[in-house]
XYZ file of N, CA, C and O in Angstrom:
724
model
N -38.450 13.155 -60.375
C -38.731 12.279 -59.266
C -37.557 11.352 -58.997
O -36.958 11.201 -57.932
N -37.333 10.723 -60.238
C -35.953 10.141 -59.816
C -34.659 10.697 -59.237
O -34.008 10.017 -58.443
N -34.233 12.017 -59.642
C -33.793 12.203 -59.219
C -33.463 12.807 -57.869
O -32.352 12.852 -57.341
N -34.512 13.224 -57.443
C -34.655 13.332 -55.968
C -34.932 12.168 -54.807
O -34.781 12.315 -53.594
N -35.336 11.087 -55.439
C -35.056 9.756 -54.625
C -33.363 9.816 -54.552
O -32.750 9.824 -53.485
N -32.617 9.863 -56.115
C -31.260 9.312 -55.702
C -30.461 10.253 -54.916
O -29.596 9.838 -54.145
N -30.725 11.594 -55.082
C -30.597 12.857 -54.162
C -30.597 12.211 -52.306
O -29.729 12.408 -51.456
N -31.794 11.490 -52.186
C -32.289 11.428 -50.927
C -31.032 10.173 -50.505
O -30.312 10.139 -49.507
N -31.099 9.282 -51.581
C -30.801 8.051 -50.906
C -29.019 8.234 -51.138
O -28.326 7.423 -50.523
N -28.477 9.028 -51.800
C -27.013 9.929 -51.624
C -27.064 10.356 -50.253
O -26.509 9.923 -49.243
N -27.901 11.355 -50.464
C -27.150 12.226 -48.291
C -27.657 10.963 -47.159
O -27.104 10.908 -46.061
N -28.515 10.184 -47.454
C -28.568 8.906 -46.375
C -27.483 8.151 -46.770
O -26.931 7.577 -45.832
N -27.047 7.987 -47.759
C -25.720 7.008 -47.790
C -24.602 7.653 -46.995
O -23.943 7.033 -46.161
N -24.396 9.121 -47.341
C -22.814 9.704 -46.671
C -23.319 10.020 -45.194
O -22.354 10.355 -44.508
N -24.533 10.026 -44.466
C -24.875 9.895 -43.258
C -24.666 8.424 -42.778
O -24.420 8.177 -41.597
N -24.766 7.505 -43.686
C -24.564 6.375 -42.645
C -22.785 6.087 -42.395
O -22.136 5.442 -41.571
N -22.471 6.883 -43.499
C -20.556 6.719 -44.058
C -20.414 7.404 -42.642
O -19.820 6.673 -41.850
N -20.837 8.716 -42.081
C -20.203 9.408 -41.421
C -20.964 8.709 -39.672
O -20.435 9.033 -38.609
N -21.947 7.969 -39.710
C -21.938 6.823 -38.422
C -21.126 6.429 -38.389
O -20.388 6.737 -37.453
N -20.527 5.154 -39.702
C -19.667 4.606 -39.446
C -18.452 4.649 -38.667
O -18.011 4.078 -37.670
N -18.009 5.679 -39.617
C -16.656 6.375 -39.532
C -16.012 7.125 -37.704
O -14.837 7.284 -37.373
N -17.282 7.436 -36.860
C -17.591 7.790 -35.715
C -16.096 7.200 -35.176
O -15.064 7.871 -35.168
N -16.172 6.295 -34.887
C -15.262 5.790 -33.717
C -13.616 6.375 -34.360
O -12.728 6.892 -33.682
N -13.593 6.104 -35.790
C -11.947 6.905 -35.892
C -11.794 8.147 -35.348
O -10.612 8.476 -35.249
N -13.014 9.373 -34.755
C -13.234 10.434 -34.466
C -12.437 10.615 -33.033
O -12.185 11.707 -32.523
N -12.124 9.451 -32.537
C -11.600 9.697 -31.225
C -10.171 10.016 -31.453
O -9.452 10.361 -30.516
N -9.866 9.942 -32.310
C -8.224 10.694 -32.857
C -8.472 12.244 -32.647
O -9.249 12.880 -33.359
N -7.767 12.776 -31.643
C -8.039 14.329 -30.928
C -8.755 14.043 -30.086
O -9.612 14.925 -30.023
N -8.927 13.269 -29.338
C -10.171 13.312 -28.180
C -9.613 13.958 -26.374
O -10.309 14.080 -25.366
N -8.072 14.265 -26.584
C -7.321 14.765 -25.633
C -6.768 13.666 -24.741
O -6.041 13.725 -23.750
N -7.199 12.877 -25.239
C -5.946 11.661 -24.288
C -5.364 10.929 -24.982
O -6.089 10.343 -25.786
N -3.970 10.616 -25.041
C -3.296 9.602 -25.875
C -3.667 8.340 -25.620
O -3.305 7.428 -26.364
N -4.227 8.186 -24.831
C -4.055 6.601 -24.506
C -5.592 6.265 -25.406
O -5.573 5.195 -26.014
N -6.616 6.921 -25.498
C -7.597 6.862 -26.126
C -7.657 7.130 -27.455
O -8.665 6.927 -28.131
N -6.488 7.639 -27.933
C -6.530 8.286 -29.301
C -5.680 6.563 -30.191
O -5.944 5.817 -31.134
N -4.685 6.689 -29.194
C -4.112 4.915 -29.227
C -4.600 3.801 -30.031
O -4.211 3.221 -31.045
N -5.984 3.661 -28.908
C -6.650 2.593 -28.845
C -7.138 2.478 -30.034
O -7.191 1.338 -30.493
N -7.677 3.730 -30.946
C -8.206 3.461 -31.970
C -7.276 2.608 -32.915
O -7.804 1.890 -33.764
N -5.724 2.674 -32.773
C -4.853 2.198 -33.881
C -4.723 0.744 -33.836
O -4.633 0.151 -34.911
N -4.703 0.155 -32.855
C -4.298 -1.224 -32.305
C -5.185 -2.246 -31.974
O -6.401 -2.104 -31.850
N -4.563 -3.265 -31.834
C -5.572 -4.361 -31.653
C -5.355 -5.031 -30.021
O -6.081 -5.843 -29.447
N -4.381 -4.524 -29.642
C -4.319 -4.538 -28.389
C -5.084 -3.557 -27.164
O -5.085 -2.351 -27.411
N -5.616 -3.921 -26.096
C -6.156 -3.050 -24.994
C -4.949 -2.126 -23.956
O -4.282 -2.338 -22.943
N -5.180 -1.003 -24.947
C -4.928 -0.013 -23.921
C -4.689 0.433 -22.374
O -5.178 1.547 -22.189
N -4.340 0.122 -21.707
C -4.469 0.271 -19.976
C -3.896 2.186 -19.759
O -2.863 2.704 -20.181
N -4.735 2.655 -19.170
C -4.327 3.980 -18.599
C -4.429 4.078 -17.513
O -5.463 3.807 -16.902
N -3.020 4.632 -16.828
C -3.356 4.993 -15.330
C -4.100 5.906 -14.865
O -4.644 6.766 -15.558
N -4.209 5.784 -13.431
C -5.162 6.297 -13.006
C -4.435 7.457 -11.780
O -4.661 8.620 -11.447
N -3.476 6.391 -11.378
C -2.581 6.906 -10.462
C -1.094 7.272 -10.759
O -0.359 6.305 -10.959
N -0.611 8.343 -10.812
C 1.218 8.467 -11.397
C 2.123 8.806 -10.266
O 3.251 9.271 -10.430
N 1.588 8.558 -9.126
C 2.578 9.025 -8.073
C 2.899 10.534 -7.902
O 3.875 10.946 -7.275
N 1.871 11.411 -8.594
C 1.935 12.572 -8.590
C 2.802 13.403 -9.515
O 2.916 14.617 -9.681
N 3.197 12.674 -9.889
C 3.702 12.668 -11.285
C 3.180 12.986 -12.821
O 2.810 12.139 -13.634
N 3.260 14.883 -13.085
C 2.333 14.579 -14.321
C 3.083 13.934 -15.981
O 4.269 13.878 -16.308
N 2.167 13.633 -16.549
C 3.114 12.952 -18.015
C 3.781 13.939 -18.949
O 3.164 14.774 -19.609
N 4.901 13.798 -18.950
C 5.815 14.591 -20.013
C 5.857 14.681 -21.252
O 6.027 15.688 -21.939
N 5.585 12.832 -21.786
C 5.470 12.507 -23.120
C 5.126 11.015 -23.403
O 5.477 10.005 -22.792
N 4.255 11.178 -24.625
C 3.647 10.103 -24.765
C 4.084 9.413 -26.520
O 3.381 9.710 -27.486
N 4.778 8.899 -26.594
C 5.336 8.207 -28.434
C 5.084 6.837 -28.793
O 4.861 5.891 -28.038
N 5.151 6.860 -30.081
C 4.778 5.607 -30.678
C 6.358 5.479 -30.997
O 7.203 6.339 -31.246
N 6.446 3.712 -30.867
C 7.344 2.967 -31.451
C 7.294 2.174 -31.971
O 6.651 1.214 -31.545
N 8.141 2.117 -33.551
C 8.180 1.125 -34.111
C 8.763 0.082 -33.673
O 9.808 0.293 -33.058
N 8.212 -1.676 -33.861
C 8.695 -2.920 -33.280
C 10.098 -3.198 -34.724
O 10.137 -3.003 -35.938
N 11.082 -3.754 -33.640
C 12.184 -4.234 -34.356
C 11.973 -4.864 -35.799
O 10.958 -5.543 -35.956
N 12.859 -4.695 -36.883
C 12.116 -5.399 -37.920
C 12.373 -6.859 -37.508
O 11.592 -7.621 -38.078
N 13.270 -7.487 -36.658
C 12.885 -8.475 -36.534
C 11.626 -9.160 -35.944
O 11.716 -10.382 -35.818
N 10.382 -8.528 -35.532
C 9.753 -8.303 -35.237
C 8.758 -8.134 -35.762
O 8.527 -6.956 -36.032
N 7.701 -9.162 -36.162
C 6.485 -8.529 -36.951
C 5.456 -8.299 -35.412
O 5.074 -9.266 -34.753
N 5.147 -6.908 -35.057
C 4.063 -6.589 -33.881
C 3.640 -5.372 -34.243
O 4.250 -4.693 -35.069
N 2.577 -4.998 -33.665
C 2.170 -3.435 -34.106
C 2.817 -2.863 -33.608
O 3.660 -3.587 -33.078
N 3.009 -1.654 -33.374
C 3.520 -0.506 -33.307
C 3.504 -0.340 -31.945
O 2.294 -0.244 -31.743
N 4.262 -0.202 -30.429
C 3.968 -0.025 -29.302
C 4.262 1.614 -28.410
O 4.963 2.506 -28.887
N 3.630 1.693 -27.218
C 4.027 3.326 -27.218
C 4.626 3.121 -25.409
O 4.542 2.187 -24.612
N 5.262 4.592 -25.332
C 5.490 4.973 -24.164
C 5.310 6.323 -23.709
O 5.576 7.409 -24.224
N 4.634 5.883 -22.278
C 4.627 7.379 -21.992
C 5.606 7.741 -20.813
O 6.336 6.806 -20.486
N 5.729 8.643 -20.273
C 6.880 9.106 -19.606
C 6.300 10.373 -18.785
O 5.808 11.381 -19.292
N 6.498 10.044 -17.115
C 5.447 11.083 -16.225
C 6.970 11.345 -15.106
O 7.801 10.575 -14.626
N 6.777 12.668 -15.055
C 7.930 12.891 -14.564
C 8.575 14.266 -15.081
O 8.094 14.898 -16.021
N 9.698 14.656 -14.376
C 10.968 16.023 -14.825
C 12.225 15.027 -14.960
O 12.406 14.068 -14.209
N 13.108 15.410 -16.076
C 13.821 15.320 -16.542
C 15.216 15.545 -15.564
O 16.293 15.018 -15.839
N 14.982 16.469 -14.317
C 15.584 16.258 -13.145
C 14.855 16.138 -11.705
O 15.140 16.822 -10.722
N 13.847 15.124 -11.772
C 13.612 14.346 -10.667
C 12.740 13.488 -10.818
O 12.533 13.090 -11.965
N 12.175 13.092 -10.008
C 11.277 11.229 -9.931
C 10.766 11.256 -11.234
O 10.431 12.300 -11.794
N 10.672 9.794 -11.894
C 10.269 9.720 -12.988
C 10.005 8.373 -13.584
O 10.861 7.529 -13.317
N 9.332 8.116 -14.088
C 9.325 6.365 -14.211
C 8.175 6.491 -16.254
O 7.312 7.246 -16.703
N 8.725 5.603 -16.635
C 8.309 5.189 -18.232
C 7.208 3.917 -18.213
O 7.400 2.888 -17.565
N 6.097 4.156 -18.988
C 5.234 2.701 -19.087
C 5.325 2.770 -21.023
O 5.257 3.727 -21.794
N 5.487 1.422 -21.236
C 5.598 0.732 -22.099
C 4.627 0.226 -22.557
O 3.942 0.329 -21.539
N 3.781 -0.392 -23.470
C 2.829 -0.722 -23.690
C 2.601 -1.851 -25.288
O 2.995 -1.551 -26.415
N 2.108 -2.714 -25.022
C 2.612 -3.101 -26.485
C 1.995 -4.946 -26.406
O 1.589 -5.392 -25.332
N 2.021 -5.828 -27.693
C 1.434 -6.455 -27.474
C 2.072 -7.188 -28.937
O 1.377 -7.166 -29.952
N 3.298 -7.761 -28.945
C 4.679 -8.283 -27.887
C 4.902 -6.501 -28.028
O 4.174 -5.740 -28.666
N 6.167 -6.127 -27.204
C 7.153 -5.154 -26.872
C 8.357 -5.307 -27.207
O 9.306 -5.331 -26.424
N 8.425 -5.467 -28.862
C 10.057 -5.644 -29.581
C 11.198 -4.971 -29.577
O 11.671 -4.613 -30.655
N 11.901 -4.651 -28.269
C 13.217 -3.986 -27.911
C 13.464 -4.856 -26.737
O 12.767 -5.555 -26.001
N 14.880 -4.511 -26.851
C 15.589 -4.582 -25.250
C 15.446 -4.033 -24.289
O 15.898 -2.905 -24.089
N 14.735 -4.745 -23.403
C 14.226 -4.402 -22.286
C 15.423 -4.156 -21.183
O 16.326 -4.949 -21.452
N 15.686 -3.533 -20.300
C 16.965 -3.791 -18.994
C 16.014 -4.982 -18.246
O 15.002 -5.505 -18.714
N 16.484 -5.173 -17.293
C 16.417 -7.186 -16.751
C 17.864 -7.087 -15.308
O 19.060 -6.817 -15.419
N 17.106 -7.410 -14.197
C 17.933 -7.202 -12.731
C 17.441 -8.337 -12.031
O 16.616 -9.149 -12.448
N 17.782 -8.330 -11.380
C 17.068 -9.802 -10.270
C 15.377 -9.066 -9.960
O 14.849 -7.955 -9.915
N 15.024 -10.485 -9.803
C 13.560 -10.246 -9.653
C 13.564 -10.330 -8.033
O 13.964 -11.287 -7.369
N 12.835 -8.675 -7.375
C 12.653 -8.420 -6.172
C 11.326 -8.766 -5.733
O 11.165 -9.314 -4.642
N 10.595 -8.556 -6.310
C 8.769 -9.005 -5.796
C 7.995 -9.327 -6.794
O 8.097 -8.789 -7.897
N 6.748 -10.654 -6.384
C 6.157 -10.795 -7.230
C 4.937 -10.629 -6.696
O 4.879 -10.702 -5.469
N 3.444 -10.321 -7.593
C 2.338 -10.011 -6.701
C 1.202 -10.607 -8.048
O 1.426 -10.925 -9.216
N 0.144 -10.570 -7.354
C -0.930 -10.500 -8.804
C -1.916 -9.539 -9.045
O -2.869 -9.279 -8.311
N -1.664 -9.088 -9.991
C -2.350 -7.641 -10.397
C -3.486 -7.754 -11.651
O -3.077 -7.895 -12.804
N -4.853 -7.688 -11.376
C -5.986 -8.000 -12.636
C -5.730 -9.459 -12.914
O -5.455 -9.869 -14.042
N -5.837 -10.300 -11.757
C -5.718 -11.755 -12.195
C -4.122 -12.259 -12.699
O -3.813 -13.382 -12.299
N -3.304 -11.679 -13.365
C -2.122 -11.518 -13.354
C -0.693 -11.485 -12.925
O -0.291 -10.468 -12.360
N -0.135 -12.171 -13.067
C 1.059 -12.274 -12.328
C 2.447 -11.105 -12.823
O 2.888 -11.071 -13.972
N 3.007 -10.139 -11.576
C 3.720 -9.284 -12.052
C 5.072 -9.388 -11.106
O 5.158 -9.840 -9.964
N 6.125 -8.811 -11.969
C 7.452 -9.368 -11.366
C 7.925 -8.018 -10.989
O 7.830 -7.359 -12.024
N 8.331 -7.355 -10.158
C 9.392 -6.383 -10.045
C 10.812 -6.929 -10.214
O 11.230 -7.947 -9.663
N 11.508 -6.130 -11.046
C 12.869 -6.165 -10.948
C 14.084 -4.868 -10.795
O 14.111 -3.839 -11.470
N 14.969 -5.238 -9.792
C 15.863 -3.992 -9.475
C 17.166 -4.102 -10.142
O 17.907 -5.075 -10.002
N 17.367 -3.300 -10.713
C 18.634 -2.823 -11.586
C 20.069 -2.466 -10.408
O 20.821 -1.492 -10.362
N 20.024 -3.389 -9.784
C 20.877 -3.127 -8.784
C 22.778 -3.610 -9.413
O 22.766 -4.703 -9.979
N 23.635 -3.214 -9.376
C 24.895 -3.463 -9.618
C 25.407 -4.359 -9.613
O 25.665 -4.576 -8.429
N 25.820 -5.211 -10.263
C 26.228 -7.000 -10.222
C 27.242 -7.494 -9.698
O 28.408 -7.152 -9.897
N 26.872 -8.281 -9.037
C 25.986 -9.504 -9.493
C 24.745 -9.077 -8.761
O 23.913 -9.191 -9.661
N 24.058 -8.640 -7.655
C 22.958 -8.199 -7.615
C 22.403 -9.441 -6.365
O 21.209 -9.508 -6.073
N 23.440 -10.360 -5.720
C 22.979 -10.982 -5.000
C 22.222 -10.740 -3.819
O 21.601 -11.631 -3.239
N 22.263 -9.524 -3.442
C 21.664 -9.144 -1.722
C 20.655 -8.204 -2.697
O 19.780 -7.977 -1.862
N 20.418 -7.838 -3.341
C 19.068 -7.100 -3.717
C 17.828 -7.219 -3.718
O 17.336 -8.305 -4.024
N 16.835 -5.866 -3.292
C 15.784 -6.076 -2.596
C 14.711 -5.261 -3.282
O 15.028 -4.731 -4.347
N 13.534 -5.095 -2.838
C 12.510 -4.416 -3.199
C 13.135 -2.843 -2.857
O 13.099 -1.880 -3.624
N 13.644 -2.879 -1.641
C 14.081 -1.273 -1.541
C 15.046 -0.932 -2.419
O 15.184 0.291 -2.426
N 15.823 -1.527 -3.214
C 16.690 -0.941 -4.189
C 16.526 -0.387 -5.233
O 17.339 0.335 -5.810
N 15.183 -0.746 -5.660
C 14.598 -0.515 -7.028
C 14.548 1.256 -6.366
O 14.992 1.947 -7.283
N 14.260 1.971 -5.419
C 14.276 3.337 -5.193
C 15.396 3.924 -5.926
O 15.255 4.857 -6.717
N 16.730 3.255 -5.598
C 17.962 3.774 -5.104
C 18.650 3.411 -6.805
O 19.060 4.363 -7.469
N 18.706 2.189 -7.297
C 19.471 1.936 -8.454
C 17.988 1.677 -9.699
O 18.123 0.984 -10.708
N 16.616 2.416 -9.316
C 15.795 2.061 -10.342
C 15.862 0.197 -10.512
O 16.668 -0.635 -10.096
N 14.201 0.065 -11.579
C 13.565 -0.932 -11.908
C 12.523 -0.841 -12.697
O 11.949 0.164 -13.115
N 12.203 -2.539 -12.968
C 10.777 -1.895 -13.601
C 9.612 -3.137 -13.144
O 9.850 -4.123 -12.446
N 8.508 -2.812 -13.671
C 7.478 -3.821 -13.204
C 6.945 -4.396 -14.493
O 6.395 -3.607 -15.262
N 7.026 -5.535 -14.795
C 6.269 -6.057 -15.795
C 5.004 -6.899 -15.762
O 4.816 -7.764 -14.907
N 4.281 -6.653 -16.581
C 3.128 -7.568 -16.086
C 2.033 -8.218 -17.857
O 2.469 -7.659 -18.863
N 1.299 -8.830 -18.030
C 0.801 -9.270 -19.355
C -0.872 -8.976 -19.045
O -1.593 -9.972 -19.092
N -1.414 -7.863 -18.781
C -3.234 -7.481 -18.511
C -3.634 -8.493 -19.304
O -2.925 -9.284 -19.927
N -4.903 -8.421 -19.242
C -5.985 -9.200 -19.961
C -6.345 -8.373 -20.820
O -6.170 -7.163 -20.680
N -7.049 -9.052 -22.104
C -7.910 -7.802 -23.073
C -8.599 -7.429 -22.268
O -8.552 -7.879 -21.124
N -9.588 -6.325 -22.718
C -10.312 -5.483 -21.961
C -11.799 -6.030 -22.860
O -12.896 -6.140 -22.312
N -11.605 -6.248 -23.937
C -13.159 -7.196 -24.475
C -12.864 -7.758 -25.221
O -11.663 -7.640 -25.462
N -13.412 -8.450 -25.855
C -13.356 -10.136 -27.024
C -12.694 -9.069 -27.833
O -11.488 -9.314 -27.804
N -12.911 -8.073 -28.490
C -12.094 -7.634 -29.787
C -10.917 -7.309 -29.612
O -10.366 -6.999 -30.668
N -10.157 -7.231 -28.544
C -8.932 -6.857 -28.157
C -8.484 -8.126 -27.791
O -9.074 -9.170 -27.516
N -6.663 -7.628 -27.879
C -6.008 -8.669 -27.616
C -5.399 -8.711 -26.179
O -5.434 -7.533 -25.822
N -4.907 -9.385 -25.258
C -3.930 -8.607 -23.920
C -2.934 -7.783 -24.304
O -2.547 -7.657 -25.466
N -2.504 -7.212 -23.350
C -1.008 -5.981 -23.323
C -0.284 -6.325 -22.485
O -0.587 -6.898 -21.438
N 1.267 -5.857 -23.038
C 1.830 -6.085 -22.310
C 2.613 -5.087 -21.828
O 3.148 -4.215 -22.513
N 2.692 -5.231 -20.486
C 3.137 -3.365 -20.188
C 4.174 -4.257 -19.276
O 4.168 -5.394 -18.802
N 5.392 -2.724 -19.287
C 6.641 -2.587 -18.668
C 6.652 -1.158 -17.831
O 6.865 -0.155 -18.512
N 6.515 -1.043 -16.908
C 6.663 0.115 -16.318
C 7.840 0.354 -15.453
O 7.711 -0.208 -14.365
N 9.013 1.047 -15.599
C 10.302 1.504 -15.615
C 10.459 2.691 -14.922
O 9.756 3.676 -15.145
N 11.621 2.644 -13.835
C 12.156 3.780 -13.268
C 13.671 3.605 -13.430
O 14.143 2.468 -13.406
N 14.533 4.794 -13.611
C 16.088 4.909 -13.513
C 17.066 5.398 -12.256
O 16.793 6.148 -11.318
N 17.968 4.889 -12.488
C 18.531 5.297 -11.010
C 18.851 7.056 -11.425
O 18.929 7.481 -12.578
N 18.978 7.762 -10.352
C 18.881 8.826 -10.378
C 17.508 10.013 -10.466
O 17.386 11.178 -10.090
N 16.408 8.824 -11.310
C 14.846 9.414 -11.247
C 14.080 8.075 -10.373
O 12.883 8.041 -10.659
N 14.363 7.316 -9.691
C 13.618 6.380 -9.103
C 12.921 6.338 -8.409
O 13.344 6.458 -7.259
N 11.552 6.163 -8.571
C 10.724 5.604 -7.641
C 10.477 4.372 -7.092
O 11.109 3.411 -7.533
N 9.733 4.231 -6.274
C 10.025 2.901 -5.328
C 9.281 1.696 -6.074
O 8.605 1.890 -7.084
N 9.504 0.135 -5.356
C 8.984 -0.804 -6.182
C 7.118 -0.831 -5.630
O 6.092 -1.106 -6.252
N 7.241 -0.625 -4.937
C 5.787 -0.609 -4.206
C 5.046 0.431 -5.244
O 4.164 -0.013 -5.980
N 5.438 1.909 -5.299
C 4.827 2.585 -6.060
C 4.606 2.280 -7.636
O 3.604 2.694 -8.218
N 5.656 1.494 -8.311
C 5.376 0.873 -9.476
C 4.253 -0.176 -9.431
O 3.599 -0.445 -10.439
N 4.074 -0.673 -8.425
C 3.089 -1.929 -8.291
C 1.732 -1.053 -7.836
O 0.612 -1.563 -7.867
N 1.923 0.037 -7.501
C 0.497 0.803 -7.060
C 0.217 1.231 -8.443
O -0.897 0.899 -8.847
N 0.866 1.803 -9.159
C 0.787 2.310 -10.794
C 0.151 1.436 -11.538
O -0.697 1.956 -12.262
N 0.267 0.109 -11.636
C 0.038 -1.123 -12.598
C -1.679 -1.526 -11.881
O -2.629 -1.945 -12.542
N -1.669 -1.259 -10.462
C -3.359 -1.638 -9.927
C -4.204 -0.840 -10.407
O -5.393 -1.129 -10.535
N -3.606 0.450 -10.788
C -4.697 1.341 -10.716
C -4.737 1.958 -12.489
O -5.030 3.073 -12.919
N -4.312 0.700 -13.208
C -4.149 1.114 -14.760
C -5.469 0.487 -15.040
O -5.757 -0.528 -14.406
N -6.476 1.061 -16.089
C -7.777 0.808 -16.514
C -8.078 0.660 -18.118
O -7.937 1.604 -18.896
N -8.565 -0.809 -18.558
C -8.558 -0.719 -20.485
C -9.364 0.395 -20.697
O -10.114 0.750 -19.788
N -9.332 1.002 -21.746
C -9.873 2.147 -22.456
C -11.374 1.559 -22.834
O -12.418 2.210 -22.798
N -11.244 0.319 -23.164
C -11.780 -0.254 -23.976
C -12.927 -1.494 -23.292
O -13.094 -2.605 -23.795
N -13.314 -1.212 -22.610
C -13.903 -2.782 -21.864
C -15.396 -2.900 -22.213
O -16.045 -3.873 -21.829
């Protein structure tokens, strides 16, 4: 008898282990940005919209050791010879960022976001239309997506030669959604 109680109350123990355990299960779930979320303490944002643009590649990066932050990623939507733009993601984002005059500012999810164009220096007559022509990027700081998350901070990047426009970077960043809300 006893031992079929502890029998019983064994496979109810590794049944409640394997409830638990549920949510690490989303590792393989076919989206990176969801597989992500499980690692971090930051909220995830995935687009919704890429400019038609499908994603090439999606990596984790380690933060500078000067740098104590988790681990941040990028994905990258686009051909390698034509339009193409990088989102960043991270919560700080410990590298060197590129940095151009700031062409537009707007507010995105309550948020305030800066475009900037990588235009040739000094960069004094530069505009929102340049970011096409010499690339840019859009930065912006989301909100968490719920009390257990922290905000993100995303950089979304185009290069001259793969550039898309600043408007379309700012359509990219409206239509990014937490994984997690």
């Amino acid at each position: 008898m006893k031992k079929s109680v502890l029998a019983l109350a064994a496979a109810a123990g590794l049944a409640l282990t394997a409830l638990v355990a549920a949510p690490a299960q989303a590792m393989g779930s076919g989206s990176n940005y969801a597989d992500w979320q499980v690692g971090v303490t930051y909220t995830v944002y995935q687009p919704t919209y890429s400019n038609g643009l499908k994603q090439a590649s999606f990596s984790g990066r380690a933060a500078d050791a000067s740098c104590a932050a988790e681990e941040y990623f990028v994905s990258t939507y686009g051909k390698a010879k034509g339009r193409q733009f990088s989102i960043f993601e991270g919560n700080p984002i410990c590298m060197d960022l590129a940095y151009g005059p700031v062409v537009m500012t707007t507010k995105i999810k309550g948020a305030v976001a800066t475009v900037q164009a990588y235009c040739p220096p000094p960069g004094n007559s530069c505009s929102a239309k340049d970011v096409a022509t010499w690339g840019g990027n859009l930065k912006v700081i989301f909100p968490a997506g719920n009390s257990a998350l922290r905000p993100t901070q995303v950089w979304i990047e185009t290069l001259k030669g793969h550039s898309i426009g600043a408007n379309e970077l700012v359509k990219i960043a409206q239509r990014m959604y937490p994984i997690n809300r």
